[in-house]
Amino acid sequence: MAEPEKERQGTALFQSSDEVVFSAENVDQMLKYFCAILFAPAPPSDVPDIVKLNSTTQEISNALLGCRKALQMAKAGDFSYKVEFKGFLGGALKALQANLNHVTWLTRRVAGGDLDQRMDFMGDFSDSFNAMVEQLTSTLSELKHKQEDLESLAENLRREVEVRKNMEERLRAEEERWFLAVQCSRDGIWEIDLETGKPPYYSQRLLELTGMKADNIPCVRAWPKLFHPDDHVVLQLFRKFLSNGDLPSSFELDHKLLCADGTYRWFWTRGMLLKNPVTEKPMRIIGVTADIQERKEREERFSHRATHDVLTDLPNRVLFDDHLKNSVEFAKRNGSHLAVIMIDLDKFKTVNDTLGHYAGDILLVEVANRMQKSIRESDLVSRFGGDEFAMILAFGKNEWQSITKALRRTIDSLKKPISIGDQQITISASFGICICPEDGDKPNQLMMLADEALYHAKSVGRNACAFWKPNKRYNVVRFTS
Amino acid sequence: MQERKEQERKYLFSWDLLGNLEVGRPNLGKFTRVEVYRLMQFTLRDIIESKFGTEEADKVFYEAGKLAGQFFYEHFLTKTDDVGEFVKMLQNTLKEMKIGVLRVESMTSGAEKITLTVDEDLDCSGLPEIDYETCVYDEGFISGLLENFTGRRYLVKEIDCWCTGDRTCRFTADMTAD
């Protein structure tokens, strides 16, 4: 192609193969048009005729416009412009579109969670993209581990909650069972909280048993007032507890308790001390208290019956033997004395035979009463059976006279007539006496000696008192009717 | 062309026909030059075209590429249902075997329509501009791969080619109603 002559503007500079004439004017127009495509904010609206007429300029124009349009769309993120022109520029543009579309697709895949995707052969862009995905993978992996940790934690928490829930349900069931047991129990239940100092708990049943009201129960420190002064075991236990908090881990005892009506009743109490497993300090005392008044009374009745004569209510032989044994020991220890006296009513059989056994029983009861009244409280009179009685009279070193006085009171009391129905009956008695420790210091021995002396008193005509002496040289005192 | 029955065939393809290269080429190894591959493909195409015409030659190459794609998928790729994993695996394998640089431009969610490019293509990159797309074998190859992956048939068409002045080979793959 010949070079256009710049200096000859307005005239033909060049004629192309398709016979289009290029003048200085239309070349200038064409260049301005191409500059406008390349540099102006908006593409030129009119295409110069010179561009339209020539196929080469037309091709350049289309390529530049296509390039401009493709770049404009790409700038806005749209890589879909169809590049129609071939060659290096069109190929490069298509490659650019393809690469950017590929990046878009890859990014979408990564955003969708496909972290295996990588970009190849795109220089720093590939490196940066791949580094970003690897960092993302690493971060996600960390997050996944943390999520797994959290899930594990959540699972543990869920299990813990489940365990606690089950525990709470069990506790609720236990509590309900406990409540019902307390409600149904005939025994009273109580609890002292040693750690918090909260007021003690008393079950309703305990209040019913004692007749007390919760408001009126004295504080724990004043509880000793509620126990019977003779309940030494309870009082000692309680005082020890109040002074240093010391208590056995469990205890069980019978005791009397002052009830609201002012009377003492027998109760049975079983308590348990709960300690703090860590500090070993006492935490709570919990216990059960039952009313055993009737049982105690029954036991006392049985006990009395076992040691007393049914007819006269005097101590029987069992209690007499026990008392004698204790009295002998006491006398030995203290250098005191005691008289063991065996007594038989004279001709009592005649009363039974003539007046009947009922009358005989009345007589025995009256004799027993009189004998009981004749002696001191510390002395003992016992009925062995039938018309046989026995006495133990204790006296000090220089109180020989007291024995004589007691004996005299007894004899005198028997002398008075006894009314049985409309009859007045007088009865006498024979006495055999031995002295401890002068005559002997063993219970059986003393009983035997007193019995020997009684036998002698009866043998000399009854209504007499024989003091045992060695070699059967009894001192006999005969009574007058 | 008339299809022949298998029992009448002499050259029925099987993977074993590729031979044991470790035994057979202990010193030269598995690789040869791209020119050798292209020499064989283009001379073969020349003769087929001369004997059966351009259209038949293209059909032969598309079918052969498809058969190759199916065997390639079976022997070099691991079966997967995940499209991302499939693309990644294919990219890596094509790159490692120096067949080309595969890039996906777009893909519908069910892989019904895919646009992909192959840079540095074994078949055509660097060829002179001849004003027609030449990667018919690649088209068949890609359709064979996609059919084995999805279990559906694809029509693959090259829309840009090095030979037509573009610097990258762009293919569209459309799932067809079977």
XYZ file of C-alpha atoms in Angstrom, chain A residues 31-462:
432
model
C -8.306 8.065 12.428
C -10.551 10.228 14.596
C -13.179 7.490 14.429
C -10.691 4.808 15.537
C -9.378 7.140 18.286
C -12.921 7.681 19.484
C -13.475 3.884 19.661
C -10.266 3.491 21.605
C -10.337 6.551 23.886
C -13.754 8.262 24.009
C -16.104 7.586 26.941
C -18.818 6.494 24.515
C -18.335 4.756 21.169
C -18.886 6.967 18.126
C -22.442 6.902 16.857
C -21.661 7.439 13.180
C -19.354 5.268 11.152
C -17.465 7.281 8.518
C -18.178 6.224 4.948
C -14.523 5.486 4.341
C -14.647 2.836 7.078
C -17.866 1.327 5.729
C -16.626 1.215 2.161
C -13.329 -0.535 2.778
C -13.359 -4.187 4.011
C -10.084 -3.826 5.937
C -11.126 -0.686 7.781
C -14.501 -2.343 8.328
C -12.729 -5.388 9.878
C -10.531 -3.154 12.051
C -13.580 -1.175 13.111
C -15.528 -4.357 14.034
C -12.567 -5.746 15.947
C -12.059 -2.520 17.887
C -15.775 -2.184 18.643
C -15.954 -5.883 19.651
C -12.887 -5.450 21.835
C -14.360 -2.358 23.445
C -17.711 -4.066 24.050
C -16.112 -7.254 25.431
C -13.882 -5.269 27.807
C -16.769 -3.050 28.856
C -18.853 -6.129 29.755
C -15.890 -7.869 31.371
C -15.351 -4.751 33.485
C -18.872 -5.364 34.854
C -18.121 -9.046 35.412
C -19.907 -10.325 32.317
C -17.674 -12.509 30.160
C -20.366 -13.698 27.789
C -19.722 -11.328 24.890
C -19.273 -13.384 21.750
C -16.005 -12.341 20.165
C -16.522 -12.637 16.421
C -13.113 -11.660 15.137
C -10.209 -14.023 14.862
C -6.512 -13.651 15.221
C -4.291 -12.847 18.155
C -6.455 -10.146 19.704
C -9.692 -12.151 19.370
C -7.963 -15.317 20.601
C -6.434 -13.545 23.592
C -9.785 -11.973 24.404
C -11.509 -15.340 24.218
C -8.783 -16.900 26.353
C -9.278 -14.133 28.879
C -13.035 -14.717 28.878
C -12.502 -18.462 29.175
C -10.100 -18.040 32.070
C -12.343 -15.620 33.900
C -15.356 -17.890 33.320
C -13.266 -20.744 34.650
C -12.370 -18.669 37.722
C -16.056 -17.898 38.214
C -16.941 -21.576 37.966
C -14.115 -22.562 40.293
C -15.114 -19.906 42.819
C -18.687 -21.114 42.693
C -17.500 -24.690 43.285
C -15.369 -23.612 46.221
C -18.232 -21.549 47.605
C -20.366 -24.678 47.314
C -17.909 -26.541 49.535
C -15.766 -28.250 46.865
C -12.355 -27.421 48.293
C -10.482 -29.841 46.044
C -10.558 -27.445 43.099
C -7.315 -25.729 42.082
C -6.342 -23.347 39.311
C -3.444 -24.122 36.982
C -1.150 -22.111 34.721
C -2.532 -18.654 35.438
C 0.530 -17.202 37.123
C 0.114 -15.216 40.355
C -3.624 -15.472 39.957
C -3.477 -19.277 40.196
C -1.073 -19.119 43.140
C -3.227 -16.613 45.009
C -6.424 -18.499 44.291
C -4.925 -21.828 45.307
C -3.421 -20.255 48.454
C -6.831 -18.835 49.290
C -8.508 -22.253 48.830
C -5.811 -23.962 50.879
C -6.186 -21.393 53.631
C -9.922 -21.856 53.441
C -9.454 -25.624 53.629
C -7.188 -25.246 56.621
C -9.567 -22.835 58.339
C -12.533 -25.040 57.593
C -10.617 -28.036 58.862
C -9.875 -26.172 62.078
C -13.473 -25.103 62.293
C -14.544 -28.664 61.635
C -12.319 -29.884 64.451
C -13.673 -27.166 66.682
C -17.176 -28.052 65.613
C -16.436 -31.699 66.383
C -15.077 -30.622 69.756
C -18.174 -28.531 70.311
C -20.406 -31.362 69.180
C -18.549 -33.703 71.479
C -18.913 -31.133 74.233
C -22.564 -30.717 73.407
C -22.987 -34.490 73.403
C -21.275 -34.731 76.786
C -23.435 -31.891 77.998
C -26.518 -33.611 76.660
C -25.508 -36.824 78.439
C -24.771 -34.867 81.603
C -28.172 -33.228 81.357
C -29.716 -36.645 80.776
C -27.904 -38.067 83.800
C -28.938 -35.096 85.926
C -32.481 -35.359 84.641
C -32.593 -39.048 85.539
C -31.032 -38.236 88.876
C -33.597 -35.528 89.488
C -36.372 -37.906 88.547
C -34.964 -40.521 90.891
C -34.592 -37.890 93.595
C -38.146 -36.721 93.013
C -39.362 -40.309 93.242
C -37.236 -40.835 96.352
C -38.577 -37.633 97.825
C -42.128 -38.693 97.110
C -41.448 -42.119 98.600
C -39.811 -40.475 101.606
C -42.763 -38.104 101.999
C -45.245 -40.983 101.840
C -43.136 -43.041 104.249
C -43.059 -40.127 106.675
C -46.801 -39.630 106.267
C -47.554 -43.312 106.754
C -45.084 -43.916 109.534
C -46.394 -44.365 113.045
C -43.062 -43.038 114.247
C -41.949 -39.449 114.381
C -39.051 -38.298 112.251
C -36.709 -35.439 112.986
C -33.581 -33.898 111.618
C -31.065 -31.437 113.001
C -28.977 -29.493 110.509
C -25.628 -28.876 112.166
C -24.061 -26.941 109.293
C -26.552 -24.224 108.524
C -28.206 -23.885 111.912
C -31.614 -24.081 110.304
C -34.451 -24.955 112.711
C -34.801 -28.700 113.169
C -37.314 -30.604 111.102
C -40.077 -32.442 112.938
C -42.564 -34.657 111.166
C -46.220 -34.114 111.860
C -46.351 -37.513 113.505
C -43.682 -36.532 116.032
C -45.719 -33.493 116.993
C -48.777 -35.710 117.389
C -46.872 -38.153 119.586
C -45.597 -35.474 121.935
C -48.634 -33.223 121.701
C -46.306 -30.342 120.948
C -46.618 -27.661 118.352
C -43.653 -26.934 116.116
C -43.522 -23.355 117.382
C -43.394 -24.428 120.996
C -40.595 -26.946 120.801
C -37.587 -25.458 122.551
C -34.383 -24.903 120.647
C -31.909 -27.767 120.484
C -29.758 -26.393 123.316
C -32.777 -26.488 125.619
C -33.698 -30.057 124.760
C -32.217 -31.487 128.005
C -35.196 -29.933 129.757
C -37.426 -32.289 127.796
C -35.677 -35.406 129.081
C -36.387 -36.996 132.427
C -33.800 -36.081 135.077
C -33.260 -39.797 135.716
C -32.449 -40.509 132.070
C -28.736 -40.216 132.708
C -27.696 -41.950 129.508
C -29.686 -39.566 127.327
C -28.669 -36.508 129.255
C -25.023 -37.472 129.198
C -25.166 -38.140 125.465
C -26.870 -34.845 124.805
C -24.633 -32.779 127.041
C -21.598 -34.268 125.340
C -23.059 -33.358 121.987
C -23.851 -29.798 123.067
C -20.432 -29.251 124.564
C -18.222 -30.485 121.700
C -20.540 -31.816 119.057
C -19.321 -35.319 119.715
C -21.792 -38.041 118.942
C -21.528 -41.716 118.030
C -22.227 -42.386 114.359
C -25.484 -43.985 115.425
C -27.337 -44.413 118.678
C -30.458 -46.107 119.894
C -32.048 -45.658 123.304
C -35.233 -45.728 125.331
C -35.938 -42.511 127.164
C -38.652 -40.465 128.726
C -39.776 -37.219 127.165
C -41.763 -34.393 128.643
C -44.914 -34.084 126.598
C -47.152 -31.081 126.110
C -49.548 -32.284 128.819
C -46.713 -32.132 131.372
C -46.313 -35.893 131.712
C -43.317 -37.975 130.872
C -43.854 -40.692 128.348
C -41.508 -43.408 127.217
C -40.064 -43.078 123.739
C -37.604 -45.071 121.668
C -35.199 -43.049 119.560
C -32.744 -44.156 116.927
C -30.435 -41.538 115.451
C -27.719 -41.394 112.877
C -24.978 -38.816 112.486
C -24.094 -37.809 108.939
C -20.653 -36.341 108.399
C -19.276 -34.265 105.554
C -17.299 -36.795 103.488
C -14.510 -34.280 102.877
C -14.160 -32.383 106.139
C -15.444 -35.189 108.348
C -17.408 -32.561 110.227
C -20.887 -33.520 111.458
C -23.523 -32.243 109.022
C -26.842 -33.600 110.149
C -28.422 -35.845 112.707
C -31.468 -37.649 111.481
C -33.592 -39.915 113.586
C -36.785 -41.766 114.285
C -38.719 -41.572 117.524
C -41.482 -43.957 118.513
C -43.883 -43.918 121.448
C -43.167 -47.007 123.585
C -45.154 -45.986 126.624
C -47.491 -48.994 126.425
C -44.635 -51.389 125.838
C -42.738 -49.969 128.769
C -45.785 -50.256 131.005
C -46.317 -53.821 129.872
C -42.666 -54.633 130.517
C -42.870 -53.065 133.945
C -45.946 -55.110 134.710
C -44.231 -58.278 133.624
C -41.130 -57.345 135.547
C -43.139 -56.594 138.697
C -45.057 -59.810 138.329
C -41.825 -61.738 138.034
C -40.459 -60.290 141.239
C -43.578 -59.839 143.365
C -46.094 -62.063 144.989
C -49.344 -62.009 143.067
C -51.568 -62.100 146.158
C -49.874 -59.630 148.478
C -47.762 -57.662 146.000
C -44.810 -58.126 148.313
C -41.424 -58.888 146.736
C -41.177 -62.608 146.036
C -38.329 -65.002 146.677
C -36.503 -63.937 143.488
C -36.391 -60.292 144.493
C -35.663 -61.239 148.123
C -32.618 -63.312 147.093
C -31.384 -60.493 144.894
C -31.881 -57.924 147.645
C -30.213 -60.194 150.189
C -27.197 -60.667 147.971
C -26.826 -56.900 147.438
C -27.425 -56.152 151.121
C -24.766 -58.655 152.218
C -22.259 -57.104 149.858
C -23.178 -53.617 151.087
C -22.865 -54.669 154.724
C -19.466 -56.222 154.088
C -18.210 -53.126 152.321
C -19.562 -50.642 154.835
C -19.174 -52.557 158.068
C -22.905 -52.375 158.677
C -25.225 -55.159 159.690
C -28.395 -56.768 158.593
C -30.888 -59.073 160.132
C -32.371 -61.899 158.102
C -35.748 -62.898 159.530
C -37.846 -65.880 158.542
C -41.526 -65.641 159.608
C -44.295 -68.226 159.714
C -47.883 -67.403 160.688
C -48.970 -69.671 163.496
C -51.748 -72.121 162.720
C -52.659 -70.424 159.484
C -53.900 -73.741 158.096
C -56.739 -73.635 160.620
C -57.927 -70.330 159.144
C -58.032 -71.863 155.690
C -59.722 -74.979 156.935
C -62.351 -73.208 159.011
C -62.974 -69.935 157.180
C -61.984 -70.944 153.688
C -59.121 -70.049 151.380
C -60.680 -66.724 150.461
C -60.580 -65.633 154.060
C -57.052 -66.994 154.287
C -56.062 -64.854 151.317
C -57.610 -61.738 152.903
C -55.672 -62.468 156.058
C -52.419 -62.908 154.153
C -52.932 -59.600 152.338
C -53.632 -57.776 155.583
C -50.597 -59.354 157.294
C -48.452 -58.348 154.341
C -49.683 -54.742 154.525
C -49.003 -54.521 158.209
C -45.515 -55.990 157.856
C -44.762 -53.600 154.996
C -45.851 -50.634 157.111
C -43.745 -51.797 160.063
C -40.417 -51.573 158.285
C -38.420 -48.750 156.791
C -38.341 -48.082 153.087
C -34.804 -49.372 152.876
C -35.811 -52.674 154.416
C -37.569 -55.501 152.663
C -40.373 -57.896 153.501
C -41.122 -60.760 151.173
C -43.660 -63.515 150.903
C -42.125 -66.838 150.002
C -45.446 -68.616 149.634
C -48.268 -69.931 151.866
C -47.826 -68.368 155.300
C -44.054 -67.966 154.969
C -42.600 -64.445 155.008
C -39.063 -63.127 155.290
C -37.471 -59.805 156.122
C -34.160 -58.114 155.635
C -33.490 -55.292 158.042
C -30.317 -53.262 157.646
C -28.748 -51.324 160.502
C -25.518 -49.614 161.445
C -22.830 -50.669 163.913
C -24.471 -49.157 166.940
C -28.092 -49.478 165.856
C -28.945 -52.790 167.402
C -31.994 -51.215 168.854
C -33.451 -50.355 165.475
C -33.828 -54.036 164.678
C -35.656 -54.597 167.914
C -37.918 -51.665 167.223
C -38.774 -52.881 163.746
C -39.431 -56.326 165.085
C -41.561 -54.921 167.842
C -43.587 -52.826 165.353
C -44.181 -55.920 163.281
C -45.229 -58.079 166.191
C -47.491 -55.351 167.520
C -49.117 -54.796 164.189
C -49.950 -58.488 163.960
C -51.525 -58.547 167.377
C -54.399 -56.322 166.266
C -57.453 -58.316 165.128
C -58.096 -58.669 161.441
C -61.655 -58.247 160.110
C -62.765 -60.844 157.649
C -66.402 -60.388 156.860
C -68.129 -60.084 160.170
C -65.440 -61.989 162.046
C -62.479 -60.679 163.957
C -59.454 -62.898 163.725
C -56.267 -62.658 165.700
C -53.129 -64.381 164.482
C -49.622 -64.765 165.845
C -46.343 -65.488 164.157
C -43.018 -67.180 164.823
C -39.709 -65.485 163.902
C -36.229 -66.936 163.258
C -33.423 -64.369 163.119
C -29.774 -64.360 162.230
C -27.377 -61.456 161.976
C -24.896 -60.702 159.213
C -21.929 -60.710 159.442
C -21.828 -61.979 163.050
C -23.679 -65.257 162.291
C -22.641 -65.594 158.662
C -21.828 -63.520 155.625
C -23.216 -65.606 152.799
C -26.846 -65.313 151.610
C -27.554 -69.044 151.562
C -25.919 -69.518 154.918
C -27.941 -66.690 156.423
C -31.166 -68.118 155.021
C -30.349 -71.507 156.476
C -29.512 -70.084 159.903
C -32.674 -67.950 160.026
C -34.693 -70.987 159.009
C -33.076 -73.046 161.816
C -33.930 -70.295 164.309
C -37.557 -70.214 163.042
C -37.801 -73.938 163.453
C -36.631 -73.528 167.001
C -39.133 -70.726 167.719
C -41.936 -72.954 166.454
C -40.637 -75.893 168.465
C -40.850 -73.976 171.704
C -44.573 -73.327 171.196
C -44.787 -70.677 168.490
